[in-house]
PDB file of C-alpha atoms in Angstrom:
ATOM      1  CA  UNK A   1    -105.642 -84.620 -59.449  1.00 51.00           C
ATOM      2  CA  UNK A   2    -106.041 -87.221 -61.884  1.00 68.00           C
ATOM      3  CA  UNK A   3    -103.694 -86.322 -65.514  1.00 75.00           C
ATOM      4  CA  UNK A   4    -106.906 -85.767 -67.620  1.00 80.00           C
ATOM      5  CA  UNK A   5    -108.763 -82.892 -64.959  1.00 78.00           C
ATOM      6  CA  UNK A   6    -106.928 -79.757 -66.422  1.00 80.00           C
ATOM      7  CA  UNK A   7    -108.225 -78.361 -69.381  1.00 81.00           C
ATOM      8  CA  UNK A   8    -104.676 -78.186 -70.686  1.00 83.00           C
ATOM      9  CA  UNK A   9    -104.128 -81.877 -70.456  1.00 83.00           C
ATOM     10  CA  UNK A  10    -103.249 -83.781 -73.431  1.00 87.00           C
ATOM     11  CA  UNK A  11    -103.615 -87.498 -73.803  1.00 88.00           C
ATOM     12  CA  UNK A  12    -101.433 -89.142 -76.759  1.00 87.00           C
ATOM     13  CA  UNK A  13    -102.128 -92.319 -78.274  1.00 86.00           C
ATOM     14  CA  UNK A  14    -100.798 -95.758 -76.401  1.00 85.00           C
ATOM     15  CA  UNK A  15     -98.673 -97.367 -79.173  1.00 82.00           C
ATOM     16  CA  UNK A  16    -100.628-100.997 -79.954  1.00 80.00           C
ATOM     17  CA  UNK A  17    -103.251-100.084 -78.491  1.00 78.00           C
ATOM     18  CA  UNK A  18    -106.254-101.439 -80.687  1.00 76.00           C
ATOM     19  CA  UNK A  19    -109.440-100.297 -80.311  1.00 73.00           C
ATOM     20  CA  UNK A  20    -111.497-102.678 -82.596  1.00 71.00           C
ATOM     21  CA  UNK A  21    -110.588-105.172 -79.838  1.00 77.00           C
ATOM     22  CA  UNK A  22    -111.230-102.592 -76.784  1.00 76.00           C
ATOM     23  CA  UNK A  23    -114.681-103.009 -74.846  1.00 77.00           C
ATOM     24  CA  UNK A  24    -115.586 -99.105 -75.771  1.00 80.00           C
ATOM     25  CA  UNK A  25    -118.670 -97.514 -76.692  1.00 80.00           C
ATOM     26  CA  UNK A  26    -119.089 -95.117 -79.120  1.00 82.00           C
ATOM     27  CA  UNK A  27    -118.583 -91.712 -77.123  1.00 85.00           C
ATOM     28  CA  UNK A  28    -114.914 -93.132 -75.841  1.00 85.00           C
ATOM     29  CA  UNK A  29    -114.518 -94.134 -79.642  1.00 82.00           C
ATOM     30  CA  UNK A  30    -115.673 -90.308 -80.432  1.00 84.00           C
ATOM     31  CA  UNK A  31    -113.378 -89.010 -78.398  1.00 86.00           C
ATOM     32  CA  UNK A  32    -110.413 -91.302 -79.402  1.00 85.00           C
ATOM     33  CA  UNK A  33    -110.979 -90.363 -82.778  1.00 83.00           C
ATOM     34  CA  UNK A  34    -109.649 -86.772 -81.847  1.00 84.00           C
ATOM     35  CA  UNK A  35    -106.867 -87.949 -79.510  1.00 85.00           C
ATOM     36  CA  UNK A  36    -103.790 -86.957 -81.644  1.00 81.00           C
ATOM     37  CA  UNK A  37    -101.088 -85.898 -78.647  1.00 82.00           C
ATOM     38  CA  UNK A  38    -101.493 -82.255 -80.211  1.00 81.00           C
ATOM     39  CA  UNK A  39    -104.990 -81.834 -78.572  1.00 83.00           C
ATOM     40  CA  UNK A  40    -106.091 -81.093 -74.654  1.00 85.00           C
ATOM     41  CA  UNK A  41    -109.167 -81.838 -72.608  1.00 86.00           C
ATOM     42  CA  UNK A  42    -110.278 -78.097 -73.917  1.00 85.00           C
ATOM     43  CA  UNK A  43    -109.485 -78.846 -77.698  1.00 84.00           C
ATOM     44  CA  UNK A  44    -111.280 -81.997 -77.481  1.00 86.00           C
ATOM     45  CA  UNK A  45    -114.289 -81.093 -76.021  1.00 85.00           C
ATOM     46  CA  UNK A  46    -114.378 -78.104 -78.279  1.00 82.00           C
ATOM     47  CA  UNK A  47    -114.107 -80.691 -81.147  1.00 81.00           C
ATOM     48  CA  UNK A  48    -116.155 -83.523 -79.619  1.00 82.00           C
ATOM     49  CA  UNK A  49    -119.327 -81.483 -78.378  1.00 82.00           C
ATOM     50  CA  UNK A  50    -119.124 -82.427 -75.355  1.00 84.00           C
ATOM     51  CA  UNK A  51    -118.767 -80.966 -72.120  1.00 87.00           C
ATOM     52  CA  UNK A  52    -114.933 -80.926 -70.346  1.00 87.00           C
ATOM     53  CA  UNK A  53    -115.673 -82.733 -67.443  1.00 88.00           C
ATOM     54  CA  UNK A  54    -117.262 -85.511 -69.315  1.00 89.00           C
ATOM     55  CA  UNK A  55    -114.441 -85.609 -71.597  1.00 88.00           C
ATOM     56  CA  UNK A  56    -111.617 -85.746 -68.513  1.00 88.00           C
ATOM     57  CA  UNK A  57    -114.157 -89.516 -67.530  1.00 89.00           C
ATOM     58  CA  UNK A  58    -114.203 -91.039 -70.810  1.00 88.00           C
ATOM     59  CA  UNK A  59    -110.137 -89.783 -71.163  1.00 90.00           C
ATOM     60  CA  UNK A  60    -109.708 -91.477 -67.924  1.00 88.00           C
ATOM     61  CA  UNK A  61    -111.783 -94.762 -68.905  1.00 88.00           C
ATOM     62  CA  UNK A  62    -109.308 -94.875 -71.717  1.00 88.00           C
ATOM     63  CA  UNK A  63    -106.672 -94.656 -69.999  1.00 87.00           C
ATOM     64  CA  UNK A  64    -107.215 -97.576 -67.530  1.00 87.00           C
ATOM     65  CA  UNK A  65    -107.920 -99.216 -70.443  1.00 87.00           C
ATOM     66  CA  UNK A  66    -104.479 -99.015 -71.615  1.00 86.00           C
ATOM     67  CA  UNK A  67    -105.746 -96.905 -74.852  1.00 86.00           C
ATOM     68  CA  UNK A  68    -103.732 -93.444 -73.774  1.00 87.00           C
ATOM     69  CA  UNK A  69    -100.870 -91.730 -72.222  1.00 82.00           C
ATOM     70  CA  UNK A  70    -100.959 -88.187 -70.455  1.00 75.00           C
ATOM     71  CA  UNK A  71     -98.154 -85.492 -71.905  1.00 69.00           C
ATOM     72  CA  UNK A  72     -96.762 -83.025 -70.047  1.00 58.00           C
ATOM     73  CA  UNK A  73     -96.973 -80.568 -72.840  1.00 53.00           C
ATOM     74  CA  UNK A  74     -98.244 -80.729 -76.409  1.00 49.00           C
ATOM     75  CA  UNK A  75     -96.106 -81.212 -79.268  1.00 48.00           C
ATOM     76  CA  UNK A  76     -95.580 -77.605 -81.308  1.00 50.00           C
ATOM     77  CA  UNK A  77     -98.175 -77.130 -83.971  1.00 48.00           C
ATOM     78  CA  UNK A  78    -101.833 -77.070 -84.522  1.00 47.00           C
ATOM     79  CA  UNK A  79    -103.812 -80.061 -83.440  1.00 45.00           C
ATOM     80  CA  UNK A  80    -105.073 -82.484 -86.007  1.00 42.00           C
ATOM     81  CA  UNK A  81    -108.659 -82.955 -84.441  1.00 38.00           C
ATOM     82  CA  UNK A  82    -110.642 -84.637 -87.478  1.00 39.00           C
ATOM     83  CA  UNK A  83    -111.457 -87.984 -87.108  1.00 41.00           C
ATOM     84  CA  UNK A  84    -108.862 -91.093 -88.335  1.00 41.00           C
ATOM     85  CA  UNK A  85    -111.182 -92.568 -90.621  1.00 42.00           C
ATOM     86  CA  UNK A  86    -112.425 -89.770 -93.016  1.00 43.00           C
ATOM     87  CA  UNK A  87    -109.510 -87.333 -91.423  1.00 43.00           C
ATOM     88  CA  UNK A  88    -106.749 -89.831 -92.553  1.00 44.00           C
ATOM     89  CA  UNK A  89    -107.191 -89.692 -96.259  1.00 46.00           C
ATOM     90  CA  UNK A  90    -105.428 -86.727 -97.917  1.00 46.00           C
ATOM     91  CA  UNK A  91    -107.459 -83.389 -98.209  1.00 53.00           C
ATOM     92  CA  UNK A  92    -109.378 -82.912-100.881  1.00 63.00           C
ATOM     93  CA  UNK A  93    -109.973 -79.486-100.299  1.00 66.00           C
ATOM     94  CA  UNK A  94    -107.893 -76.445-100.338  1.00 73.00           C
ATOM     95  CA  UNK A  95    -106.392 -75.073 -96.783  1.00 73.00           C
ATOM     96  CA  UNK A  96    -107.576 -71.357 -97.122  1.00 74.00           C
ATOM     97  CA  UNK A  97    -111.451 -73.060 -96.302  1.00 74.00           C
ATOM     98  CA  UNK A  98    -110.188 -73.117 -92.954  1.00 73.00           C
ATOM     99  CA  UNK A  99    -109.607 -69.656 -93.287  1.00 74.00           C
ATOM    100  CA  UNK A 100    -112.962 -67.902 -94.111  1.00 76.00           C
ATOM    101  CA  UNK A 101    -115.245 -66.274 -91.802  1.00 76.00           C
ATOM    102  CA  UNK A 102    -118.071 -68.206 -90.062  1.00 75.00           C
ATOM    103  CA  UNK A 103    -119.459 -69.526 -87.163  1.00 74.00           C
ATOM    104  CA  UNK A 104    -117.437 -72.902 -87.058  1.00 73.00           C
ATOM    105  CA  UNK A 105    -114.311 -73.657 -85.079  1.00 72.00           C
ATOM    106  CA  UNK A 106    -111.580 -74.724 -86.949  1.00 73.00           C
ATOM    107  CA  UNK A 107    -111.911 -78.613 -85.700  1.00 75.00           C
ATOM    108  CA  UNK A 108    -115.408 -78.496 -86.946  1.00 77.00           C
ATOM    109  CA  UNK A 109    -114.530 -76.959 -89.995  1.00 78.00           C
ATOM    110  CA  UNK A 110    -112.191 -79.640 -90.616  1.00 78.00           C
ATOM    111  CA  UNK A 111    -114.513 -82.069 -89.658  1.00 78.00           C
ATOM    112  CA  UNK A 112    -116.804 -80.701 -92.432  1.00 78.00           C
ATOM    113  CA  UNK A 113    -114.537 -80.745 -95.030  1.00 78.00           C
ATOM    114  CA  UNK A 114    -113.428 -83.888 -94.422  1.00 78.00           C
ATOM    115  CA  UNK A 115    -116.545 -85.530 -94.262  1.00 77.00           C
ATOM    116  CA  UNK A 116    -117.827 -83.792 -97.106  1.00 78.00           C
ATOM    117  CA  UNK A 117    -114.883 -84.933 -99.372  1.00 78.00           C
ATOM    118  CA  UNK A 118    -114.958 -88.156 -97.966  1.00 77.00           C
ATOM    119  CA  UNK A 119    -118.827 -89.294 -98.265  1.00 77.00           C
ATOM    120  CA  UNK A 120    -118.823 -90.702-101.150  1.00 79.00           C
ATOM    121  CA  UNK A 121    -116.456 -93.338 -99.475  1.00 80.00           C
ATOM    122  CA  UNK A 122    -117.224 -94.120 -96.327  1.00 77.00           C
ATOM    123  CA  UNK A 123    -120.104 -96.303 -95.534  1.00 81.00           C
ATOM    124  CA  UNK A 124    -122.288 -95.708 -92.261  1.00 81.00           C
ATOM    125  CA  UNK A 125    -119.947 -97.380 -89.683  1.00 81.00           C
ATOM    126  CA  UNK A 126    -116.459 -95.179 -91.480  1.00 80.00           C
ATOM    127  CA  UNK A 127    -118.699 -92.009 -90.731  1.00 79.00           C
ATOM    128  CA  UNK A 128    -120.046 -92.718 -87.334  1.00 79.00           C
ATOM    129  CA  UNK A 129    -116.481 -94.068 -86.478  1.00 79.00           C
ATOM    130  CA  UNK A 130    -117.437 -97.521 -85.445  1.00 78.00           C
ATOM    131  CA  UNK A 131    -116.346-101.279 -85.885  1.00 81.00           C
ATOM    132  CA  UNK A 132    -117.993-103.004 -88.300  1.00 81.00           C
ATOM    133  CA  UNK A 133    -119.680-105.179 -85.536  1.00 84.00           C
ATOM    134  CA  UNK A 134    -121.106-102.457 -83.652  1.00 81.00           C
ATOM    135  CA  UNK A 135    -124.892-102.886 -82.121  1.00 85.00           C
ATOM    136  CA  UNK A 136    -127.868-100.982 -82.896  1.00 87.00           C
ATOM    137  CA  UNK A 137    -127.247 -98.621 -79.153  1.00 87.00           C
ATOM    138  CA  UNK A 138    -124.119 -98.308 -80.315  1.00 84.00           C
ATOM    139  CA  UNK A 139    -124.640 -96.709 -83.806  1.00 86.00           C
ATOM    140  CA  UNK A 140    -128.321 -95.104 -82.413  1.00 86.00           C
ATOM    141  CA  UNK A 141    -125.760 -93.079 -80.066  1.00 84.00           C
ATOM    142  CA  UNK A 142    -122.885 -92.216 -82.435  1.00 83.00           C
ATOM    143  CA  UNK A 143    -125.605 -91.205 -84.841  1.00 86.00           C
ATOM    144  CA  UNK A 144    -126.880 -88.727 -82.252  1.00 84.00           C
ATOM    145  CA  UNK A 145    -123.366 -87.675 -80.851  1.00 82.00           C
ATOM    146  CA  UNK A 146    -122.655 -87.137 -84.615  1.00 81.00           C
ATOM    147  CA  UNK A 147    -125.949 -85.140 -85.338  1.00 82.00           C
ATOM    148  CA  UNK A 148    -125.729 -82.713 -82.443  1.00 80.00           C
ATOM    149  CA  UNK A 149    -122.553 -81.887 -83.340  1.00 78.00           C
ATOM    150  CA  UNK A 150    -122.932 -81.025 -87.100  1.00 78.00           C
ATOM    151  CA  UNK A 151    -126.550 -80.248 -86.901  1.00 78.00           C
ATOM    152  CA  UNK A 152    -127.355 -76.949 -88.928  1.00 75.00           C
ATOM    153  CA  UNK A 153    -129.464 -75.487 -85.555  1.00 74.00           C
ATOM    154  CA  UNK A 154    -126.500 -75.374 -83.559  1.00 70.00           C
ATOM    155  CA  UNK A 155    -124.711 -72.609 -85.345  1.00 66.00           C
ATOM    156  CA  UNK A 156    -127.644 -70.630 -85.737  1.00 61.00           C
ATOM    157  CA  UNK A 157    -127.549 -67.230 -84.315  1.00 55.00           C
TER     158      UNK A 157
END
């Protein structure tokens, strides 16, 4: 069984590992945006939007790539699944958001928050989470990845 298969896997971070000069597209670069050594396969696919099995391929792409590490179990405490870029600047919004009722996980909720704080900031390659050289696939697909995973419709019930 490869280390990324379970659902209660957790990759961590590879220390130097630089992915500005990795050869990854912008799903792996998703997906290593919520790669915090907290998080497993389930969290992250729960964050990501996408489907566990597709998440345990593009965890394992990353790993041959030298870009993660499996754990054997996750450090104590929540996971920190927003993304580094608007994630990594200090909240802007008070904690007991996180707490209402509603429809939204708590890593999309986050997410939300963050990104909502953060807008204002960030130009389109900080939000999509992509190098500043990225092609027009490349942004055309984080756009999309991005969309279906905010998108009003999908929290409609």
């Amino acid at each position: 069984m490869a280390p990324f298969d379970r659902p209660t896997s957790v990759p961590r971070p590879s220390p130097g590992f630089d992915p500005a000069r990795a050869s990854i597209g912008p799903i792996e670069q998703l997906v290593l945006s919520f790669v915090d050594g907290r998080a497993s396969v389930a969290d992250l696919a729960a964050a990501s939007g996408l489907e566990e099995p597709d998440v345990s391929s593009v965890l394992a792409k990353l790993a041959s790539l030298g870009a993660l590490e499996a754990v054997d179990a996750p450090p104590e405490g929540p996971p920190a699944s927003a993304p580094r870029d608007p994630g990594s600047r200090d909240a802007a919004w008070e904690p007991a958001l996180l707490e209402e009722p509603g429809d939204l996980d708590a890593a999309t909720r986050r997410l939300v928050l963050d990104l909502f704080h953060a807008v204002e900031e960030l130009d389109h390659y900080e939000l999509l989470g992509l190098a500043r050289d990225a092609g027009r696939k490349e942004i055309k697909a984080a756009y999309y990845a991005l969309a279906a995973r905010l998108h009003t419709d999908r929290y409609f019930e």
